PDB file of C-alpha atoms in Angstrom:
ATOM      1  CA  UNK A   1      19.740 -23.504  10.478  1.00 57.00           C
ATOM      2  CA  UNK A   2      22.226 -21.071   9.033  1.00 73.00           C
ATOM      3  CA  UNK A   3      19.507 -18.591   7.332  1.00 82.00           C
ATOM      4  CA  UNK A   4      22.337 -17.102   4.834  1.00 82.00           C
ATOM      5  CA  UNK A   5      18.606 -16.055   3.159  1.00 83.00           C
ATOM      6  CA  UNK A   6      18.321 -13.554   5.586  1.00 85.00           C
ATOM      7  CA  UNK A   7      21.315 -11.875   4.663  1.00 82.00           C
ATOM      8  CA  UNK A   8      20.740  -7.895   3.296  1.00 82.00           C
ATOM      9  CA  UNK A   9      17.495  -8.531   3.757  1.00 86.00           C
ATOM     10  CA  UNK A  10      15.491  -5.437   5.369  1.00 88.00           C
ATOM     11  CA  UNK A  11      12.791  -6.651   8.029  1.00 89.00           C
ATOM     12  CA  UNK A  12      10.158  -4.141  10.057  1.00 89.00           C
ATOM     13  CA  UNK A  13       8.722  -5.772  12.974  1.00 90.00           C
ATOM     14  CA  UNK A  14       5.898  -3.930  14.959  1.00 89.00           C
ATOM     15  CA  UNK A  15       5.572  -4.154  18.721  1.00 85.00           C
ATOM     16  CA  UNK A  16       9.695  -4.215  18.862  1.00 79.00           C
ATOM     17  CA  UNK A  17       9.664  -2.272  22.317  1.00 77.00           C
ATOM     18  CA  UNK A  18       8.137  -6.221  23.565  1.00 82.00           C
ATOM     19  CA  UNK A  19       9.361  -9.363  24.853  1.00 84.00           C
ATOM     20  CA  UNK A  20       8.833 -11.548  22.063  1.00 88.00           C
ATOM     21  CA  UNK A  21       9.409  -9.257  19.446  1.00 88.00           C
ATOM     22  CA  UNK A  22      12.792  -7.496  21.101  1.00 86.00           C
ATOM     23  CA  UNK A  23      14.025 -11.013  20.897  1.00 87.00           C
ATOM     24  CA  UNK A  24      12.565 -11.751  17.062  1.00 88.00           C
ATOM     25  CA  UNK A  25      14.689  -8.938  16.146  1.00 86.00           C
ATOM     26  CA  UNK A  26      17.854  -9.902  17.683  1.00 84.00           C
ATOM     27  CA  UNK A  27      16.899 -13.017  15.734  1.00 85.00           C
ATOM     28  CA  UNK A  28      16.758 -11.968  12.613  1.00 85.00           C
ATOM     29  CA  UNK A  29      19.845  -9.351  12.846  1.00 81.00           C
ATOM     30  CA  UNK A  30      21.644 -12.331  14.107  1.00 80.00           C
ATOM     31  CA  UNK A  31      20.541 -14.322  11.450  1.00 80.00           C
ATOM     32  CA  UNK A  32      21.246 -12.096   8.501  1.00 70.00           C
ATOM     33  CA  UNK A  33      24.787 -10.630  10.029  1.00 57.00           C
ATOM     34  CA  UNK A  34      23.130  -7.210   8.745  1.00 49.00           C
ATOM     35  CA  UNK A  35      21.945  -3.677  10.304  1.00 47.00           C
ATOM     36  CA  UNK A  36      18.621  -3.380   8.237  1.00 54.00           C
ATOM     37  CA  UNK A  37      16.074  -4.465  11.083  1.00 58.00           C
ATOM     38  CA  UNK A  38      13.621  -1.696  11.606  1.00 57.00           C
ATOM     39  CA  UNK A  39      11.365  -1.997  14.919  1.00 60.00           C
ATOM     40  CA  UNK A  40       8.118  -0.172  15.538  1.00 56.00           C
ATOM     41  CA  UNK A  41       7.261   0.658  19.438  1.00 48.00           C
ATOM     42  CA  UNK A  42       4.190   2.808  21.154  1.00 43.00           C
ATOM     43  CA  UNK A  43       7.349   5.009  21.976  1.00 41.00           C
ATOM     44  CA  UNK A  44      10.763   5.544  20.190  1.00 38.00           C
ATOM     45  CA  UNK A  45      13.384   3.105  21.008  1.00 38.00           C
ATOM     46  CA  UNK A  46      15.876   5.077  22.355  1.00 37.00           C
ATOM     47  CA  UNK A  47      18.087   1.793  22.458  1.00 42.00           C
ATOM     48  CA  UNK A  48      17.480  -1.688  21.581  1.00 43.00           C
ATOM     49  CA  UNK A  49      15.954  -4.165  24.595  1.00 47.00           C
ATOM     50  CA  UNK A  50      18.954  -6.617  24.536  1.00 47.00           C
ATOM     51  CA  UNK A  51      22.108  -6.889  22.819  1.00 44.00           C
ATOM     52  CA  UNK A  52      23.678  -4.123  20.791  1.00 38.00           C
ATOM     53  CA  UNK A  53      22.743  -5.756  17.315  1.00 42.00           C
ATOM     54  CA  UNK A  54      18.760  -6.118  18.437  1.00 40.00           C
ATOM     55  CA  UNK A  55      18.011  -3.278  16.275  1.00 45.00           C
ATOM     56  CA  UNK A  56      19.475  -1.042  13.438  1.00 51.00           C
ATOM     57  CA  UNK A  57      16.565   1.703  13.492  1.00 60.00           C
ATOM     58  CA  UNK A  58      13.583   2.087  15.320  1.00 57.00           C
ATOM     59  CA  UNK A  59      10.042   4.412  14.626  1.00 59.00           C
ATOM     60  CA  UNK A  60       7.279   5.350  16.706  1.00 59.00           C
ATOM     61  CA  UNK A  61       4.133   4.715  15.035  1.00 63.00           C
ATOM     62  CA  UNK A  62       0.636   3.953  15.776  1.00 69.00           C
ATOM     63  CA  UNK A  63      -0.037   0.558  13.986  1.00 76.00           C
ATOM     64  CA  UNK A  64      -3.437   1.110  13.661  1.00 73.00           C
ATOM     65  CA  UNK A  65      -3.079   4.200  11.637  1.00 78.00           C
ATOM     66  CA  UNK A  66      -2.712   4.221   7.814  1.00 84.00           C
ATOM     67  CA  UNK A  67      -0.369   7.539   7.732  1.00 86.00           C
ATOM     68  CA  UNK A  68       1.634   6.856  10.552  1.00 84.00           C
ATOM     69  CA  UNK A  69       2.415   3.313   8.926  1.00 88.00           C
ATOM     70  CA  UNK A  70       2.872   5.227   5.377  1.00 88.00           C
ATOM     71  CA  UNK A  71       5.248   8.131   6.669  1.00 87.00           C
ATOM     72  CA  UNK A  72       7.030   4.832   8.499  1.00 85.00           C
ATOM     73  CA  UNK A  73       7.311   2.813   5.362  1.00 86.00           C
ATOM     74  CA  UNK A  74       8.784   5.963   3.777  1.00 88.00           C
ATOM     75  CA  UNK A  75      11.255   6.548   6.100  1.00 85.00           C
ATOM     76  CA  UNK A  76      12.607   2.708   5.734  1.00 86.00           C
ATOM     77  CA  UNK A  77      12.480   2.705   1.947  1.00 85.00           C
ATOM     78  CA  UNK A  78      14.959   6.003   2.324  1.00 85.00           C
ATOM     79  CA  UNK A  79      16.880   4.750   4.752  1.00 84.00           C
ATOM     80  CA  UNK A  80      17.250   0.898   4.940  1.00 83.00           C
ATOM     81  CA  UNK A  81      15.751   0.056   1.330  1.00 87.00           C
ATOM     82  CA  UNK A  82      12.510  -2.020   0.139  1.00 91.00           C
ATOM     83  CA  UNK A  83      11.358  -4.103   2.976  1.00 92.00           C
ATOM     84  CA  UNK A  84      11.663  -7.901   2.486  1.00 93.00           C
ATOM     85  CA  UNK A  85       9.779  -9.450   5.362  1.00 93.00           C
ATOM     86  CA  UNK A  86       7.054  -8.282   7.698  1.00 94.00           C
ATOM     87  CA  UNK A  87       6.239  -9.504  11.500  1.00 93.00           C
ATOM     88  CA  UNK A  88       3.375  -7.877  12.622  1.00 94.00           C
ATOM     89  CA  UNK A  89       3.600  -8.379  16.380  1.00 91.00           C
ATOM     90  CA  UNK A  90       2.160  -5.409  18.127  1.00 87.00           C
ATOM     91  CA  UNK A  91      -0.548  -6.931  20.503  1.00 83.00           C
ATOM     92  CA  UNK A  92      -2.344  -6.049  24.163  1.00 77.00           C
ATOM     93  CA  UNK A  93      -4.100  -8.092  26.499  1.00 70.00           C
ATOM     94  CA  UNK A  94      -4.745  -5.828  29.264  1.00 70.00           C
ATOM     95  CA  UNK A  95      -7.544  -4.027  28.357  1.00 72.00           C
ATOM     96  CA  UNK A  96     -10.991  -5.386  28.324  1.00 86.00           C
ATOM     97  CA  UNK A  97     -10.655  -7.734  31.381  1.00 88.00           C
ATOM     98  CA  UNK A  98     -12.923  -9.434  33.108  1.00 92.00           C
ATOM     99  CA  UNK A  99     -12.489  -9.442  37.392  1.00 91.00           C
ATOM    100  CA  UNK A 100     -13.628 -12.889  37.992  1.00 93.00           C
ATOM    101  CA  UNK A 101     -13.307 -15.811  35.345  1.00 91.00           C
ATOM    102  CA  UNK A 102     -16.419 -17.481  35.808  1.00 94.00           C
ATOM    103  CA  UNK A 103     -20.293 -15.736  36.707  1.00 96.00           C
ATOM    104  CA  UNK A 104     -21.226 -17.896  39.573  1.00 93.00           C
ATOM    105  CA  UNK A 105     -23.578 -15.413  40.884  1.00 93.00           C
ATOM    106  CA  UNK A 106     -25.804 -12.680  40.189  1.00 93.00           C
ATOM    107  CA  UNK A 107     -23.600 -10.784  42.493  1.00 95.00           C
ATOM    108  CA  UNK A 108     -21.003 -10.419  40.872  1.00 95.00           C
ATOM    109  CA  UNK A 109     -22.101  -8.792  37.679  1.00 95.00           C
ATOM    110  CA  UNK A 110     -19.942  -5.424  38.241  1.00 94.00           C
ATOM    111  CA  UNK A 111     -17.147  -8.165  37.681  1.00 94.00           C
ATOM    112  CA  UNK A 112     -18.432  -9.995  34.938  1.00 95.00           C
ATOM    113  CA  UNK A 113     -19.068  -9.711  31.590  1.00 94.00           C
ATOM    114  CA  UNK A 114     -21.831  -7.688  31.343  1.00 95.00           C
ATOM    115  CA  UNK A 115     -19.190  -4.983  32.797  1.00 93.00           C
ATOM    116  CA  UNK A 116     -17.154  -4.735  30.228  1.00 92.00           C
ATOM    117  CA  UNK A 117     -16.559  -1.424  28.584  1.00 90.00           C
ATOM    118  CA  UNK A 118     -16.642  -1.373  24.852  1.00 90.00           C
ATOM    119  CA  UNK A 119     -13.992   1.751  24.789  1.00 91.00           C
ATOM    120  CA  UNK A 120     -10.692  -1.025  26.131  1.00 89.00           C
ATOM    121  CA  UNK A 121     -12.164  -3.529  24.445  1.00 89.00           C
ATOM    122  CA  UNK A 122     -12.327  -1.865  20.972  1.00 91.00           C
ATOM    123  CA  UNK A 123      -8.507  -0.492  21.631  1.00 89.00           C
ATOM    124  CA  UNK A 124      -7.669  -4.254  22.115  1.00 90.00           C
ATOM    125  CA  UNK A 125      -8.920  -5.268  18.625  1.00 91.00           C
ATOM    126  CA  UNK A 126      -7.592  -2.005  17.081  1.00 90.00           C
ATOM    127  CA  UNK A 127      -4.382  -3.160  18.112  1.00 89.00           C
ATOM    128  CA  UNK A 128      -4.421  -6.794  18.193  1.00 92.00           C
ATOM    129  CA  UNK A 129      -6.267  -7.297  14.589  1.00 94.00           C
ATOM    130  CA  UNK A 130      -6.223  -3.544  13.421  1.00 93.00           C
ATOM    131  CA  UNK A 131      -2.698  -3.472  14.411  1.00 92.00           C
ATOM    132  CA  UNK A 132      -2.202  -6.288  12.182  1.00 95.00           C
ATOM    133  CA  UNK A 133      -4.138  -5.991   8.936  1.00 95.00           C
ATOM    134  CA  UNK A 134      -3.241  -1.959   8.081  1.00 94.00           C
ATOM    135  CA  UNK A 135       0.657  -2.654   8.525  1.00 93.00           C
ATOM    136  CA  UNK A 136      -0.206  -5.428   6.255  1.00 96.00           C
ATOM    137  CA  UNK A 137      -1.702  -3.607   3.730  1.00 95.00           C
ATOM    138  CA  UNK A 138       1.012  -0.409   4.152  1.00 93.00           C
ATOM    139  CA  UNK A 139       4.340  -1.998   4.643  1.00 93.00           C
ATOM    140  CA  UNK A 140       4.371  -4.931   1.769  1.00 95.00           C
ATOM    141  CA  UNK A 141       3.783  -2.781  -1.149  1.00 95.00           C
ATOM    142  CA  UNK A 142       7.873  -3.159  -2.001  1.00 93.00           C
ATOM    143  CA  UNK A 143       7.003  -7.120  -1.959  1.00 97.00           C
ATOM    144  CA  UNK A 144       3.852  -7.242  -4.236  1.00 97.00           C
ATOM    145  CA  UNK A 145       6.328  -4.857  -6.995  1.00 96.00           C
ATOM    146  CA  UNK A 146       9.153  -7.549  -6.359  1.00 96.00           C
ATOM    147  CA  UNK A 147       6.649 -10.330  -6.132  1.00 97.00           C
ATOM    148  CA  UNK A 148       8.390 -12.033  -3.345  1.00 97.00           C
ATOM    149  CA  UNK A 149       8.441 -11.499   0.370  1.00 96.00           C
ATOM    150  CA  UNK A 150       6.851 -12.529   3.506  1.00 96.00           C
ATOM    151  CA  UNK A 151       4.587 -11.911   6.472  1.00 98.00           C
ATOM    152  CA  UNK A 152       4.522 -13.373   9.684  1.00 96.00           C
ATOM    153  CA  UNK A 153       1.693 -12.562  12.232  1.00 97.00           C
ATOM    154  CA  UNK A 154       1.865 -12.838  15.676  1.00 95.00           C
ATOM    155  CA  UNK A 155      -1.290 -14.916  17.201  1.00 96.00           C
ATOM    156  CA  UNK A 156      -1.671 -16.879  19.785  1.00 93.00           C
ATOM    157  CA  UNK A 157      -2.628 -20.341  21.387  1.00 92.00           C
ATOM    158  CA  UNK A 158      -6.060 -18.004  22.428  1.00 90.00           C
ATOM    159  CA  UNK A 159      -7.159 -17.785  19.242  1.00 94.00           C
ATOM    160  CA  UNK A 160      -7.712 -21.601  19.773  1.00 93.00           C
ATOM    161  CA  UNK A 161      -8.643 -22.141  22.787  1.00 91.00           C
ATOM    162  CA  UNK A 162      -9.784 -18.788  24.790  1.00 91.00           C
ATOM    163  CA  UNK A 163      -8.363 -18.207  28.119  1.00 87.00           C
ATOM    164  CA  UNK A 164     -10.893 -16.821  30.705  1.00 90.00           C
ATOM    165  CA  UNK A 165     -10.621 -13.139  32.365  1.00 89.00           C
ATOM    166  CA  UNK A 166      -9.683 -11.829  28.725  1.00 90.00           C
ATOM    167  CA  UNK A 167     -12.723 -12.211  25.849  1.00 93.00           C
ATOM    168  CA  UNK A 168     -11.177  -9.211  23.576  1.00 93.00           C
ATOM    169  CA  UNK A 169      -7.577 -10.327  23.387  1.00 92.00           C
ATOM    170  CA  UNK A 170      -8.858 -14.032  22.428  1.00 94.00           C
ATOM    171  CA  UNK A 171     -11.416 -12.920  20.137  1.00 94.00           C
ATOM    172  CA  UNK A 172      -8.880 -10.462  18.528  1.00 95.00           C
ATOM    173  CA  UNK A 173      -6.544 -12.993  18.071  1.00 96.00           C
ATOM    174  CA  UNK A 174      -8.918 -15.744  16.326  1.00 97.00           C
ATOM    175  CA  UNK A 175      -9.360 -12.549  13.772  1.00 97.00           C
ATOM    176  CA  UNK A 176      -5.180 -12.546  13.361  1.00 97.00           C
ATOM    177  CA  UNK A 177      -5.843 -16.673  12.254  1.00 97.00           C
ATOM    178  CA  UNK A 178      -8.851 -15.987  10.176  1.00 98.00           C
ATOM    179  CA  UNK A 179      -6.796 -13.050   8.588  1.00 98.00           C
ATOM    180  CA  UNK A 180      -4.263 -14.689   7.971  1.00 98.00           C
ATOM    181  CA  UNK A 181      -5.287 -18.237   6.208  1.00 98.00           C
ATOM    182  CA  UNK A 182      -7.386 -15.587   3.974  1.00 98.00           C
ATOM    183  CA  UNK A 183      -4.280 -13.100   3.185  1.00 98.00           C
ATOM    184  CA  UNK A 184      -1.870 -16.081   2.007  1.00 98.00           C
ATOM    185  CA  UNK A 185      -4.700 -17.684  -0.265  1.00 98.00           C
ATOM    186  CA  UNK A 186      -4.686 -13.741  -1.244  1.00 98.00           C
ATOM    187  CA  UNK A 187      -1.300 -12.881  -1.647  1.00 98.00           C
ATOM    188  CA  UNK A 188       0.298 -16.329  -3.253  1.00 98.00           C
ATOM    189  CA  UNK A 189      -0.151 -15.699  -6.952  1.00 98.00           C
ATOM    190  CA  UNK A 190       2.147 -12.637  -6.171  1.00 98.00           C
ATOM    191  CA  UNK A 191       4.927 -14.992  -4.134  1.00 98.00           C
ATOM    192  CA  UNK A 192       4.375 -13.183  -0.582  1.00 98.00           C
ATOM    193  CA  UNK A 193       3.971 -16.209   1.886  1.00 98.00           C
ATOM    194  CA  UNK A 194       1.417 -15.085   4.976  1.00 98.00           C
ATOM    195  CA  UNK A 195       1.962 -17.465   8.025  1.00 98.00           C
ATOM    196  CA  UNK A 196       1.330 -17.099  11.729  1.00 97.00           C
ATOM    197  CA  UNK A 197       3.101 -17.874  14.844  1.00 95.00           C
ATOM    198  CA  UNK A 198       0.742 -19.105  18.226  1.00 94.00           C
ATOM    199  CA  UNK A 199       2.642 -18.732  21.170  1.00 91.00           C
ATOM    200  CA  UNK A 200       1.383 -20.289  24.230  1.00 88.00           C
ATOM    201  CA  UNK A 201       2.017 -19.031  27.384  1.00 86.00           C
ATOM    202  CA  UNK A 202       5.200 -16.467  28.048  1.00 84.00           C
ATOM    203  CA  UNK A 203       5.784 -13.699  30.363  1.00 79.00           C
ATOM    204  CA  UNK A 204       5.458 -10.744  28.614  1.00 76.00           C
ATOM    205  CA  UNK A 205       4.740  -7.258  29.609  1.00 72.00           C
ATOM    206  CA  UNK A 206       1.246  -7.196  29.330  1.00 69.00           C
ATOM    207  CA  UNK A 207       0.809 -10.766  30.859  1.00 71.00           C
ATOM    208  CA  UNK A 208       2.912  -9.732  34.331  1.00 73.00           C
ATOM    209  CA  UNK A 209      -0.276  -8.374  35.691  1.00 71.00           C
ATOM    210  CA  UNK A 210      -2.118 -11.790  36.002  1.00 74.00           C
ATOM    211  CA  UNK A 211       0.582 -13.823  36.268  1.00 83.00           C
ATOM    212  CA  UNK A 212       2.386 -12.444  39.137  1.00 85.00           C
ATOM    213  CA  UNK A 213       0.751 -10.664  42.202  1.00 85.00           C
ATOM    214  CA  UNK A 214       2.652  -7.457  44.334  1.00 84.00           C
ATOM    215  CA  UNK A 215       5.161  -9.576  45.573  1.00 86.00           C
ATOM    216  CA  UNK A 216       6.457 -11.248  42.826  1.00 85.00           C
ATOM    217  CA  UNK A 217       5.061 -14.420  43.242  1.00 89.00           C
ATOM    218  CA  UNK A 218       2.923 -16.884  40.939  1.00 86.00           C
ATOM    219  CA  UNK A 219      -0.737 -15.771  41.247  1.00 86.00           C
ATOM    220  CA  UNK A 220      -3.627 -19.399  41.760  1.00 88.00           C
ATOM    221  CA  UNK A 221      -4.071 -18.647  38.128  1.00 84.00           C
ATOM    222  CA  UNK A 222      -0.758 -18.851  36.681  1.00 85.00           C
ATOM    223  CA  UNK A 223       0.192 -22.029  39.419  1.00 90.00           C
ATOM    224  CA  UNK A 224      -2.566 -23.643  37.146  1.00 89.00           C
ATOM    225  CA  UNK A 225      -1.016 -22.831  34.339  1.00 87.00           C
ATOM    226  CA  UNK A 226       2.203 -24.044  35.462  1.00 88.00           C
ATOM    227  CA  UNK A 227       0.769 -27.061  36.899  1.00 90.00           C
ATOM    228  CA  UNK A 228      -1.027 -28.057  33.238  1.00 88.00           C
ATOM    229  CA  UNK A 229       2.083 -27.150  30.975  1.00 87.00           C
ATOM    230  CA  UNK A 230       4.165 -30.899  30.465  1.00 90.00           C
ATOM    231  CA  UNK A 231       7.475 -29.115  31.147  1.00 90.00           C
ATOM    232  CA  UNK A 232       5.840 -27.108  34.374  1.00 89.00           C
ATOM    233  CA  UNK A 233       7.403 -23.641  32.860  1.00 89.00           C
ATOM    234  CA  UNK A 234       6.761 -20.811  30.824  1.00 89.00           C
ATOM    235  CA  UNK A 235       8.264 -20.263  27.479  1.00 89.00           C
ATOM    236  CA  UNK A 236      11.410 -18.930  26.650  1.00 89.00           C
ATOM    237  CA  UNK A 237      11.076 -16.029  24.146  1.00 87.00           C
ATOM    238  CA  UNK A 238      14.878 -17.532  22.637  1.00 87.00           C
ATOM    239  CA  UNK A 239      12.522 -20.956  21.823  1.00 88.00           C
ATOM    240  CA  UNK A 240      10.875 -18.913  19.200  1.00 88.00           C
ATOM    241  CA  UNK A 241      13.486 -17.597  17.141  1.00 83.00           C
ATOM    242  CA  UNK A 242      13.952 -20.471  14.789  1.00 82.00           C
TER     243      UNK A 242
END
């Protein structure tokens, strides 16, 4: 597990200013004993999440937006060179939720689905699949010259098995899958491997809201999560970084 591969290699990760990715790129700076890990956040990184080394550089840009992601992959070629490895990360959940998880009665409609607004609920898929398909197509161009690189994509255990209260981020996330099985059949006869991660359940920032309630303790929902997860825990965002 010593990833000397990793060294010198330049990696952009988008959604850096998160949990899971904050700690992916104190993984892979770790890893490759190097500076070149570039981190894309809604808002510039003024300094990295965790340790010192989490980041060398990090951009604002809108992942969703082809010239934001090209003046961004300009700006890394210049400073930290061609980039080697992709983890396209950036993901929301809150938007586009529902208030109660099942319809048990005609009642309830205002908190149902048939009150969803299709404004948050096409943000979530801009993000979630949008979010992961144009910094796909924008930030691998060095790798398809070089014919070599990789792409990881952040999914999730959703995209398998959709959790109630939150129909966009699930249904975003079965896209990142789909895309991805398609964009590594796509991509292999110029050596870029596509694979995804599918975390399960972890407390991230966008989670906090339905997991905890105003005083900080387990909400019903998350107590059945809890009480259906083998080790009766959460994830650790450290258990992803091999």
């Amino acid at each position: 597990m010593s990833f000397d591969d990793l060294k010198g290699k330049t990696v952009a990760i988008t959604g850096g200013g998160g949990v899971l990715c904050g700690a992916f790129a104190e993984a892979f700076v770790e890893a490759g004993r190097a500076w070149r890990c570039s981190t894309f956040a809604a808002k510039r990184l003024k300094r990295p999440r965790r340790r010192p080394a989490a980041a060398r550089s990090a951009w604002s840009a809108t992942c969703f937006r082809r010239a934001s992601l090209e003046a961004a992959a300009g700006e890394i070629r210049r400073r930290l060179g061609p980039i080697d490895i992709l983890v396209n990360g950036a993901g929301n959940v809150a938007a586009a939720t529902t208030g109660v998880e099942q319809l048990g009665d005609p009642s309830e409609l205002e908190q149902s689905f048939y009150a969803l607004d299709l404004q948050p609920f096409q943000k979530t898929f801009d993000l979630n699949f949008m979010g992961t398909l144009l910094p796909s197509q924008k930030l691998t161009l060095d790798m398809v010259e070089r014919r070599k690189g990789a792409i990881i994509n952040i999914s999730s255990m959703n995209a398998f098995r959709p959790l109630s209260k939150i129909p966009a981020y699930s249904a975003a996330k079965a896209s990142v899958s789909n895309f991805t099985e398609w964009l590594a059949v796509h991509l292999a006869p110029v050596g870029i491997r596509v694979n995804a991660l599918a975390p399960g359940f972890f407390l991230t920032e966008q989670l906090l809201y339905l997991a905890k309630d105003a005083q900080g303790e387990w909400t019903p929902r998350y107590q059945r999560v809890h009480a259906q997860t083998p080790m009766g825990r959460l994830g650790n965002p450290d258990e992803l970084k091999g």
